C-alpha atoms as one frame of an Amber mdcrd trajectory, in Angstrom:
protein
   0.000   0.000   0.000   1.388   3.301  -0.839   1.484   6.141   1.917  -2.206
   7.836   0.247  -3.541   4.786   0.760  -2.568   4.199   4.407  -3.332   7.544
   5.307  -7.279   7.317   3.605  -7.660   4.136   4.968  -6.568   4.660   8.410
  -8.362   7.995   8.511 -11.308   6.340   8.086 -10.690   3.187   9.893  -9.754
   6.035  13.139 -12.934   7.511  12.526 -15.369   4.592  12.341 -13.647   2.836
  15.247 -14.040   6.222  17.724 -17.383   6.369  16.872 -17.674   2.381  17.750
 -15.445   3.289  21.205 -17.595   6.374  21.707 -14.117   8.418  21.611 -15.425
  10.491  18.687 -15.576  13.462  20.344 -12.653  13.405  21.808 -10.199  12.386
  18.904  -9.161  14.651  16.395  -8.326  14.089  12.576  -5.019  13.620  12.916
  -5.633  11.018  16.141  -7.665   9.592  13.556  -5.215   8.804  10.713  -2.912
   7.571  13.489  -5.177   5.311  15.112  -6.133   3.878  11.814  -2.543   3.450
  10.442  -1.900   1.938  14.033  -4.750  -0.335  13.860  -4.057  -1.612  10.060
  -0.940  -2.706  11.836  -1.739  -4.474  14.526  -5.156  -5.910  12.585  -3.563
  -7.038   9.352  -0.612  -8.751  11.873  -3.948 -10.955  13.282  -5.378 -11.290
   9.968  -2.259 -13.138   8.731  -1.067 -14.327  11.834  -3.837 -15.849  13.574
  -6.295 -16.890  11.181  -4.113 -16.930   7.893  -6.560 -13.811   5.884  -3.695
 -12.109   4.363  -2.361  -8.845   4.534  -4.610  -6.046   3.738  -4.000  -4.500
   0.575  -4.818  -1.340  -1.385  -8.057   0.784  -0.338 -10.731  -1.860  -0.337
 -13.125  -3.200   2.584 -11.423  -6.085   3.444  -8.152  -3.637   4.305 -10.874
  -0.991   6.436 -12.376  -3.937   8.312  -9.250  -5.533   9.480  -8.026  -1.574
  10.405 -11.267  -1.169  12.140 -10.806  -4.118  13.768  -7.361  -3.174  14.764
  -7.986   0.409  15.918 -10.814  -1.177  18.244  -8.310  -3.167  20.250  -6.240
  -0.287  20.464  -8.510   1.679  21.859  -9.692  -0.579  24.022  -6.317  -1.164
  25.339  -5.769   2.494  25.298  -8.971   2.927  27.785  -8.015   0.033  30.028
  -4.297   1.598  30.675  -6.062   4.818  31.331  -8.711   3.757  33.731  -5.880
   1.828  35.168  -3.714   5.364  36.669
């Protein structure tokens, strides 16, 4: 994936999963894209890991569902080291 790609995708893969983490409002754009690009990471290292999906690829909706699915356990672990201070 080139860098426009990564950066579309994870913007909206950011967005959709602070809006499933009810962090919308508190996340800018940028937080977004980094989130996202975070989350395609760790995601698309499950995907191929764990259950063998391949690596996401290209702006497509396989590649924002496994970023979506990535930036969720982000946040999530983002929220549990919070609460945890």
């Amino acid at each position: 994936m080139g860098i426009i790609s990564w950066i579309v995708v994870g913007a909206l893969a950011g967005w959709i999963a602070s809006m499933i983490m009810g962090k919308n409002e508190q996340m800018g754009g940028v937080a977004n894209v980094v989130v996202g690009v975070i989350g395609a990471l760790i995601g698309g290292f499950i995907a191929n890991r764990f259950f063998d999906l391949g690596k996401p690829d290209g702006i497509n909706l396989y590649s924002i569902l496994i970023s979506v699915v990535g930036a969720v356990i982000l946040l999530a672990i983002i929220n549990a080291v919070q609460k945890n201070r």
